[in-house]
mmCIF file of C-alpha atoms in Angstrom:
data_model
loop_
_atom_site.group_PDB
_atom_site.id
_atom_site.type_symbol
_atom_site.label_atom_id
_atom_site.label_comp_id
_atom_site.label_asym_id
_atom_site.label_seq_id
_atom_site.Cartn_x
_atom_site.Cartn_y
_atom_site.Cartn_z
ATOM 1 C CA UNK B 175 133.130 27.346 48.628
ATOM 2 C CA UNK B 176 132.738 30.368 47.137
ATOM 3 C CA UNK B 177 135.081 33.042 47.360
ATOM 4 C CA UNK B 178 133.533 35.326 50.382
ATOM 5 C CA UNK B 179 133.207 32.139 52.537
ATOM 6 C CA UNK B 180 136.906 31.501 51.210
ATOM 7 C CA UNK B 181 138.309 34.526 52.666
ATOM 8 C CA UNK B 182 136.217 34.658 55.788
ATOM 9 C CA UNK B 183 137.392 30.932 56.418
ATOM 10 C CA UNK B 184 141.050 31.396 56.022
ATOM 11 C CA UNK B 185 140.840 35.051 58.054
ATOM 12 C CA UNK B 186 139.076 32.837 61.216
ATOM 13 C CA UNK B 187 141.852 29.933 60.545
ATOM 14 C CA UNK B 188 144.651 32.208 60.796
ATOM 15 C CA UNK B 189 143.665 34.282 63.479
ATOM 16 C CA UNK B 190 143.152 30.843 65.457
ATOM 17 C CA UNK B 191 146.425 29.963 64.436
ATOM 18 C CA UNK B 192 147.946 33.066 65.967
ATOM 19 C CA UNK B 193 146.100 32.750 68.846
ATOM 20 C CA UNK B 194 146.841 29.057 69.714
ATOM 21 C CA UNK B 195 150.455 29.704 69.007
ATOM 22 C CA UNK B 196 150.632 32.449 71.864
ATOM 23 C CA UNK B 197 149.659 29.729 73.878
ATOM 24 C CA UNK B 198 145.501 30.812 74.354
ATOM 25 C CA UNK B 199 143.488 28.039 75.446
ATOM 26 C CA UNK B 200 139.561 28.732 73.832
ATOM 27 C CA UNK B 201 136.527 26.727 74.361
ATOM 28 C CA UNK B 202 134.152 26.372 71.423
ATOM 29 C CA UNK B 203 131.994 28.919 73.141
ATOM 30 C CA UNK B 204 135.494 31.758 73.080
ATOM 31 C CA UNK B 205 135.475 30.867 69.605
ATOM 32 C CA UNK B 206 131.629 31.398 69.147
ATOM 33 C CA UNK B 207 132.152 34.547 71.180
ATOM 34 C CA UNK B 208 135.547 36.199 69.717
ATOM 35 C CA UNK B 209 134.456 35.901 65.859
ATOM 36 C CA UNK B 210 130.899 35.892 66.112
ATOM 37 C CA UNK B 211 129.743 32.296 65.134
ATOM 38 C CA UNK B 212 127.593 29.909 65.952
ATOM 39 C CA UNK B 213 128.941 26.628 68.393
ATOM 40 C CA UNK B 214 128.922 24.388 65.361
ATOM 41 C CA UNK B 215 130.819 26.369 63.286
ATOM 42 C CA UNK B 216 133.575 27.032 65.879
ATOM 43 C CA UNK B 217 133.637 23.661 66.602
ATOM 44 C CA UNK B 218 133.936 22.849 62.579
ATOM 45 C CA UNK B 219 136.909 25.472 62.415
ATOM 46 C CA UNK B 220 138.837 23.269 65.267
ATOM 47 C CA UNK B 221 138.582 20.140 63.053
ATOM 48 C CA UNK B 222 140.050 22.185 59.999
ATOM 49 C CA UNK B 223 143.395 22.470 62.277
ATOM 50 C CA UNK B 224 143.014 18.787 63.383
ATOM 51 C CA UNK B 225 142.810 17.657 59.905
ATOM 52 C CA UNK B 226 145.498 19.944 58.805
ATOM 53 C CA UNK B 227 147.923 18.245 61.170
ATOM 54 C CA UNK B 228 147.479 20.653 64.121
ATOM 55 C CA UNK B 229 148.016 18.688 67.550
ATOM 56 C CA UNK B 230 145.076 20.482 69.001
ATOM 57 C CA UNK B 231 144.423 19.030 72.315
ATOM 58 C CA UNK B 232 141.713 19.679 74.622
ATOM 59 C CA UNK B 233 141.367 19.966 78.749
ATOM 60 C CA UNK B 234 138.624 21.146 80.635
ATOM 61 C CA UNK B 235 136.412 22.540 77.657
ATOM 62 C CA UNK B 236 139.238 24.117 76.521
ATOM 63 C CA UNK B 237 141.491 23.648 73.227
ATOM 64 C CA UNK B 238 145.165 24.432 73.095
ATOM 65 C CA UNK B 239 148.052 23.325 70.716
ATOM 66 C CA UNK B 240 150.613 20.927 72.063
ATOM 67 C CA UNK B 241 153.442 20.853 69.538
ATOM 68 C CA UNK B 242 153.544 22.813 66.194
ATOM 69 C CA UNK B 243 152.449 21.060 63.476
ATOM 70 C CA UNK B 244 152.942 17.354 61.523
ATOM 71 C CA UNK B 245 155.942 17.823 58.658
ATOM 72 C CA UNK B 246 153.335 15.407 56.404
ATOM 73 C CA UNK B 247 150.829 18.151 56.546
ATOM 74 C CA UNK B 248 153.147 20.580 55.220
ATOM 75 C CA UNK B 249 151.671 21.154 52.096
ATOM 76 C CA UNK B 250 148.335 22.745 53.735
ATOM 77 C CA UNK B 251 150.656 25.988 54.666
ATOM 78 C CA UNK B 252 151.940 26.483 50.702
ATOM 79 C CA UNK B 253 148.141 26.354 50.015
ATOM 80 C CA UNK B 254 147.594 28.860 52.419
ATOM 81 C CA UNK B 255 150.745 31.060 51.547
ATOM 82 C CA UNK B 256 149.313 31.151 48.224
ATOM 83 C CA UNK B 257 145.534 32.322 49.346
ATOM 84 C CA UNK B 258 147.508 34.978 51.661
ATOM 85 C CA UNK B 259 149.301 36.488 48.911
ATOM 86 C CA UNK B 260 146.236 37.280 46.507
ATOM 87 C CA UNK B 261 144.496 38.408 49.443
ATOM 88 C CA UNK B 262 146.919 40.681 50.489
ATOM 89 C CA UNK B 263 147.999 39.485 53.492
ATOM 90 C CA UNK B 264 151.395 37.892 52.729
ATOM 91 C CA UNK B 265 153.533 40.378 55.098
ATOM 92 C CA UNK B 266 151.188 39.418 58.095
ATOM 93 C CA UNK B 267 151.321 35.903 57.816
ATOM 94 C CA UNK B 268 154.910 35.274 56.368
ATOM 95 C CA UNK B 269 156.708 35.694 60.005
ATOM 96 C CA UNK B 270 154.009 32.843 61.365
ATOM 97 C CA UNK B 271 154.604 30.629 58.287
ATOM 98 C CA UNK B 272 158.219 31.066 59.258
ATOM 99 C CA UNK B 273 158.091 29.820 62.624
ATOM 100 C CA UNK B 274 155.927 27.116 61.607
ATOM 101 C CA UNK B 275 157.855 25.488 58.875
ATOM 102 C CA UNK B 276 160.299 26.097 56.475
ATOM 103 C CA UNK B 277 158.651 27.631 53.236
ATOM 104 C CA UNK B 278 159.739 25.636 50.414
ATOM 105 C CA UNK B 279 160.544 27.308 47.082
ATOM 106 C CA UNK B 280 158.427 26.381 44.630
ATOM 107 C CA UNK B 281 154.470 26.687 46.083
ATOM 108 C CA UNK B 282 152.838 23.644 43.999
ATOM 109 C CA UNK B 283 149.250 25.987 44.905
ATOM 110 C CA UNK B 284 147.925 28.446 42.696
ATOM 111 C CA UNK B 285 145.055 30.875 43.762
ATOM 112 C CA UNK B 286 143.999 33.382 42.227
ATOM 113 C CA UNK B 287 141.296 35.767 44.261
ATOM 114 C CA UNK B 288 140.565 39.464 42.688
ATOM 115 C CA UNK B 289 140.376 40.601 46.613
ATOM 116 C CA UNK B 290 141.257 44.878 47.549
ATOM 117 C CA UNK B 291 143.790 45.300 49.517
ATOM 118 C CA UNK B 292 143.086 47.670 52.732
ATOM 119 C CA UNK B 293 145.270 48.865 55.325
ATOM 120 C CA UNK B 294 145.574 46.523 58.550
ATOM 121 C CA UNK B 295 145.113 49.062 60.420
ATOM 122 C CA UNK B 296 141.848 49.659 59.348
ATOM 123 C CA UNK B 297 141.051 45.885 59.912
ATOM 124 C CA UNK B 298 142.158 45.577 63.399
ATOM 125 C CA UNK B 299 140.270 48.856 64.166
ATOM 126 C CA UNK B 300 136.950 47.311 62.807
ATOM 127 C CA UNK B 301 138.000 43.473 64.447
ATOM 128 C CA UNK B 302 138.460 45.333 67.632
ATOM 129 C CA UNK B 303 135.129 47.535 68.144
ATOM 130 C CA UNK B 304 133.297 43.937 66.549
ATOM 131 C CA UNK B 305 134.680 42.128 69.404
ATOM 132 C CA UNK B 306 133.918 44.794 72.361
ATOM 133 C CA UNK B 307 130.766 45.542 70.618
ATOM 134 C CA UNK B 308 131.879 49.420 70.780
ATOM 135 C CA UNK B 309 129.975 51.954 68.286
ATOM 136 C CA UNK B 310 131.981 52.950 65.517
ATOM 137 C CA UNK B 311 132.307 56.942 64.494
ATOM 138 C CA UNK B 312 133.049 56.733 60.658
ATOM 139 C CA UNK B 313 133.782 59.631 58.295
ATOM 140 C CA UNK B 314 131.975 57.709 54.859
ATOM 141 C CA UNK B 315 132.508 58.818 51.053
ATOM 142 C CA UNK B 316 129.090 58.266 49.278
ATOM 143 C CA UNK B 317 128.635 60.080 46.152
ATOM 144 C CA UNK B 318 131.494 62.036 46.252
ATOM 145 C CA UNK B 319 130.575 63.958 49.557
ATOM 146 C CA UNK B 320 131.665 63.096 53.324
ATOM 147 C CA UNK B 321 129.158 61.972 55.942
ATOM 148 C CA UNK B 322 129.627 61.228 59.381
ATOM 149 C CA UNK B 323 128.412 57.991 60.416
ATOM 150 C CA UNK B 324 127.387 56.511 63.891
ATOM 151 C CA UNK B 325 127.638 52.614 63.247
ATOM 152 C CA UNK B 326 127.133 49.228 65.322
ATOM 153 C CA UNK B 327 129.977 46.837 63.766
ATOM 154 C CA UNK B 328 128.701 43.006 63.480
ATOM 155 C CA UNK B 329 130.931 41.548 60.757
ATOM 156 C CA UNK B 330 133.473 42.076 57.914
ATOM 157 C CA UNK B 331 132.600 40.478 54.982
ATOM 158 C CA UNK B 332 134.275 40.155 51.434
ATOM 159 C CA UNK B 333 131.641 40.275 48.458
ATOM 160 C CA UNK B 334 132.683 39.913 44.867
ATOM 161 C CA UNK B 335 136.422 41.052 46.205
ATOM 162 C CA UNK B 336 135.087 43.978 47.931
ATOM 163 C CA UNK B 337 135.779 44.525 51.901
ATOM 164 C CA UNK B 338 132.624 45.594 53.837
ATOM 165 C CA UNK B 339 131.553 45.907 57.155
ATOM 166 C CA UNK B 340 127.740 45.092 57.912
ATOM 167 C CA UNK B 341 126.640 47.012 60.579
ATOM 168 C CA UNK B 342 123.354 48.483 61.939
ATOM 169 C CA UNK B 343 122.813 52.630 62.070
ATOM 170 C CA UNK B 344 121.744 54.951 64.709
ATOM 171 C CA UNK B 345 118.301 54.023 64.077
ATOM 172 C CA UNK B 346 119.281 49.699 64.162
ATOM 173 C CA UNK B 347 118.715 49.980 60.573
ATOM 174 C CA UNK B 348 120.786 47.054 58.466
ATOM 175 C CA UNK B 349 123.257 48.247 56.399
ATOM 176 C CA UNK B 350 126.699 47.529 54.797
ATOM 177 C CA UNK B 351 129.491 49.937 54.139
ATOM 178 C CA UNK B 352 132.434 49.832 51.875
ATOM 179 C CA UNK B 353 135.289 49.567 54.186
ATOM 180 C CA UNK B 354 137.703 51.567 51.218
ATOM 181 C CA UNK B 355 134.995 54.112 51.594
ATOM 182 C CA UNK B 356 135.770 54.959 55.243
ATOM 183 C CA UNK B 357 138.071 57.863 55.347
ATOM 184 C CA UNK B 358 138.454 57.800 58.758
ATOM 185 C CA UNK B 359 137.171 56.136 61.694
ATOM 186 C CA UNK B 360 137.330 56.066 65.429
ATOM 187 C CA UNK B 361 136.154 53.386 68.355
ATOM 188 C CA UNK B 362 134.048 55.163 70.924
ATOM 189 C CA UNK B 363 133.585 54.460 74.733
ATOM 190 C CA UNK B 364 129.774 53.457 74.201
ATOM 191 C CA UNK B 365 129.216 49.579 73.662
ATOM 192 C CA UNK B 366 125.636 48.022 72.004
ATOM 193 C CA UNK B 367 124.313 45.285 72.026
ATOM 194 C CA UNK B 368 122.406 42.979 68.990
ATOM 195 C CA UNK B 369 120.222 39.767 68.762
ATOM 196 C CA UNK B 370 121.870 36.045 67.744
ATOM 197 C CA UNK B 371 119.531 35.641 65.132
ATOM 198 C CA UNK B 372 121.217 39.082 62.927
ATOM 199 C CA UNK B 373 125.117 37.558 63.138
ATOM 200 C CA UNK B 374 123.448 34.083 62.746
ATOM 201 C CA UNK B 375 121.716 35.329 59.624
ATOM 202 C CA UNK B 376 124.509 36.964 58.005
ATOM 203 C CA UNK B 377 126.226 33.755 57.440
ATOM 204 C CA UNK B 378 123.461 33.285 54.716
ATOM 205 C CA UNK B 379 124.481 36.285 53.020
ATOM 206 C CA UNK B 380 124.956 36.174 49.063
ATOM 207 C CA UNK B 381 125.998 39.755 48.737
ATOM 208 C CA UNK B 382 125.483 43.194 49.641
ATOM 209 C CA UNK B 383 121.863 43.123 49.372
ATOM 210 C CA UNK B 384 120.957 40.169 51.966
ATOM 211 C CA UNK B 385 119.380 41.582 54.862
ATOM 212 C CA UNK B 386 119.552 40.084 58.131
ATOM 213 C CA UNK B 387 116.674 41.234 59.704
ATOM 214 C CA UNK B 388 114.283 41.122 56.481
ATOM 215 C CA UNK B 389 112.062 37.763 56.147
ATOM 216 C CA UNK B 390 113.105 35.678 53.794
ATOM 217 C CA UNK B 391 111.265 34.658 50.796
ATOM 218 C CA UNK B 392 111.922 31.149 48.467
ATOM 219 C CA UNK B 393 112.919 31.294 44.850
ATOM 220 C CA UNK B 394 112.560 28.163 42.438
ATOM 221 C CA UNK B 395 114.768 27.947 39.607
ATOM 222 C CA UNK B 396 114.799 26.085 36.572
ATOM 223 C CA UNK B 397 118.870 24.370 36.041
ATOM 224 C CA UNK B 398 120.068 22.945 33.179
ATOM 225 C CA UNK B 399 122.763 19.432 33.479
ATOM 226 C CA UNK B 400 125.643 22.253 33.154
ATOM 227 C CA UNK B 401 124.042 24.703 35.852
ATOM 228 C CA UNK B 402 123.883 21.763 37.670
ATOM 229 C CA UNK B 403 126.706 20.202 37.448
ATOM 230 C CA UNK B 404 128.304 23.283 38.298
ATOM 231 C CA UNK B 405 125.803 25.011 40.966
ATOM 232 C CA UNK B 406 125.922 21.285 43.016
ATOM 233 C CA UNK B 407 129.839 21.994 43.284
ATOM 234 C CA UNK B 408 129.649 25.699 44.263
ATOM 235 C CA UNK B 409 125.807 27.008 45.773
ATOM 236 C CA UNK B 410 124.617 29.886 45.126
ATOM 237 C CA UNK B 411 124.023 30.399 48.747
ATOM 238 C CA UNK B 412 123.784 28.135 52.441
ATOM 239 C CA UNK B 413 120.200 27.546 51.854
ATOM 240 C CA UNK B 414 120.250 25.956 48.390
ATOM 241 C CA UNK B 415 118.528 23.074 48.216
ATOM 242 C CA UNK B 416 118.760 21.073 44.754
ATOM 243 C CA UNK B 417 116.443 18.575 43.569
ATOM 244 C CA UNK B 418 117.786 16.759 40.169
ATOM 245 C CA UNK B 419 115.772 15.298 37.866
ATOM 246 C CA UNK B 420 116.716 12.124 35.497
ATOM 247 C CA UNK B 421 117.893 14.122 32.834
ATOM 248 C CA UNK B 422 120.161 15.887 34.693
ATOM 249 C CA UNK B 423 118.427 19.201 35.028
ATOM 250 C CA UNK B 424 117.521 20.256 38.450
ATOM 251 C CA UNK B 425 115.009 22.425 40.633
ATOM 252 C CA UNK B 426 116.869 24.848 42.785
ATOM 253 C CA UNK B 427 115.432 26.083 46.163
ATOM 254 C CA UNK B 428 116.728 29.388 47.814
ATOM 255 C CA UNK B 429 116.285 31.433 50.397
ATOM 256 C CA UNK B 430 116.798 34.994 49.502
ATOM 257 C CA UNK B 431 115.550 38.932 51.314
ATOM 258 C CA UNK B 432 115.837 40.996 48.000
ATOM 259 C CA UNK B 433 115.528 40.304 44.573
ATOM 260 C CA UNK B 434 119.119 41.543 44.148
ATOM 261 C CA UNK B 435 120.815 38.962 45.857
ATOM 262 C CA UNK B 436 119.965 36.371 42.707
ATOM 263 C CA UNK B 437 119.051 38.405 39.585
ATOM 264 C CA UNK B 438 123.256 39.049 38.899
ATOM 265 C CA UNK B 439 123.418 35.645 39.298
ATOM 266 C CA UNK B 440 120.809 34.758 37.100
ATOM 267 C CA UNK B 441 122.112 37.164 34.145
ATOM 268 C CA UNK B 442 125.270 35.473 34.538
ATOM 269 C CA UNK B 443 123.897 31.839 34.191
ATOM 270 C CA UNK B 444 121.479 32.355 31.427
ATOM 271 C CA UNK B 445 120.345 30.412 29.621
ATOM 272 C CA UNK B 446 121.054 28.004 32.025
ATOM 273 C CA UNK B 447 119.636 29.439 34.767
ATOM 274 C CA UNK B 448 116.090 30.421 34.621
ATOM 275 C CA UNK B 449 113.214 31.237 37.199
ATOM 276 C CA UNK B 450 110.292 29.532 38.111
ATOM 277 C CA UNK B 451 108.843 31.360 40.910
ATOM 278 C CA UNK B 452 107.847 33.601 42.177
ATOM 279 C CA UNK B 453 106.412 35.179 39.341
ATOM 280 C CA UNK B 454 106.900 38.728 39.586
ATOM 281 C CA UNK B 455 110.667 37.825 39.901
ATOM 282 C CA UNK B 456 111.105 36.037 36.594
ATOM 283 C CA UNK B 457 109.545 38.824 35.002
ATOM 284 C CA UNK B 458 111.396 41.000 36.271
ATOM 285 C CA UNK B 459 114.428 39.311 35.021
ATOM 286 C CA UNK B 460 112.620 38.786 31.804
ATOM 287 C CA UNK B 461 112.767 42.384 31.577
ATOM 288 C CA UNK B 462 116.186 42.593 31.968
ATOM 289 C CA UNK B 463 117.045 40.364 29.297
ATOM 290 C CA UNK B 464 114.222 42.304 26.820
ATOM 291 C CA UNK B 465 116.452 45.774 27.629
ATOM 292 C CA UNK B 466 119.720 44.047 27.006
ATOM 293 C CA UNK B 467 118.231 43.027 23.693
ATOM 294 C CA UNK B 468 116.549 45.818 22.915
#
């Protein structure tokens, strides 16, 4: 899982957590609703807490937790104490961990995520005009000036460590914005609404430059047994498909909406990684690689 999915993962998890230990009862379709998902994932993020000991039972459509949690599961919260802390979340989720178990001293889990820290504030500000689907008034620093910003919030998203919110403009134009970048923002009175198929999308996203509401196009790559080995573990994105071949190369299959989603990726992986089609993309990373040398 790479480390965007990671994050994203164990921000849904523990919000779950908080909620089920208030005592909320959510169907799979309040979880679909509250964090933007689709009914298979929210019913995938219920399982997680089964199978991390969670006594998660269920009554009329609706899941709530019965007791706290199983002591021989313990070990899933030091793994989670341990995310928390590179995140930057430690403070917030120390007082739950608390109540949950008793932390043991030495944490036997070591992760280490380069992730920026922002204010909570600013989080729960964003989380709560996502989840009433209320426009956003943003004060943004782009090239060293301030502009003023109307934007539709759909979803925070962590790319390469970076915190972003992906969001549509005044004019429904896609378009992400660095949350460390907002100076200052404020939730207005006027709601919006947005098609499935946008917040279904984004969960395809590579990085900054997927697209939503762009058609996608397929990219064929050329892997070597390393890439392979290594690409089979962790994808490159949700719509890899990987084909291997005897000798243990493989034929990668992506779906991407700009070329800049995969040519970072690429420069990182070569010679390992090299394209196939379409054409005008490997030589365009060609070219790359002929300026590096140059």
């Amino acid at each position: 899982m790479k480390a965007k999915e990671y994050t994203k993962t164990l921000s849904i998890l523990l919000d779950l957590i908080n909620r089920f230990y208030a005592g909320e009862n959510l169907s799979t379709t309040d979880i679909e609703n509250i964090y933007g998902i689709s009914k298979r994932s929210a019913q995938r993020y219920i399982n997680y807490l089964k199978d991390a000991g969670f006594n998660i039972k269920s009554k009329s459509r609706k899941y709530y937790l019965e007791n706290i949690i199983d002591e021989e599961k313990e070990m899933i919260f030091e793994a989670i104490e341990s995310i928390a802390k590179n995140a930057g979340i430690e403070k917030e989720l120390l007082p739950l961990l608390k109540q949950l178990k008793l932390i043991s001293e030495e944490n036997v889990f070591y992760s280490k995520l380069d992730i920026e820290k922002i204010e909570p504030f600013t989080f729960r500000k964003i989380e709560e005009a996502i989840k009433n689907k209320k426009i956003l008034k943003i004060k943004y620093l782009m090239d060293g000036e301030i502009y003023d910003f109307e934007i539709k919030p759909l979803k925070i998203s962590n790319f390469d460590g970076y915190w972003y919110v992906n969001a549509l403009n005044h004019k429904d134009e896609y378009r992400t914005y660095h949350i460390k970048s907002i100076k200052h923002l404020e939730i207005t009175d006027e709601s919006f609404e947005v098609e499935k198929d946008i917040l279904k999308n984004l969960d395809k996203a590579v990085n900054i430059w997927f697209d939503p509401t762009a058609e996608p196009f397929t990219v064929e790559l050329f892997a070597d047994e390393y890439a392979t080995k290594y690409l089979k573990r962790i994808p490159i994105s949700k719509t890899q498909k990987i084909i291997k071949n005897s000798d243990g190369t493989s034929t990668i299959y992506l779906e991407i909406t700009h070329e800049n989603e995969i040519i970072r990726k690429l420069l990182m992986w070569i010679p390992n990684l090299r394209v196939i089609s379409p054409k005008w993309l490997k030589e365009e990373v060609d070219d790359y690689i002929k300026t590096y040398l140059a």
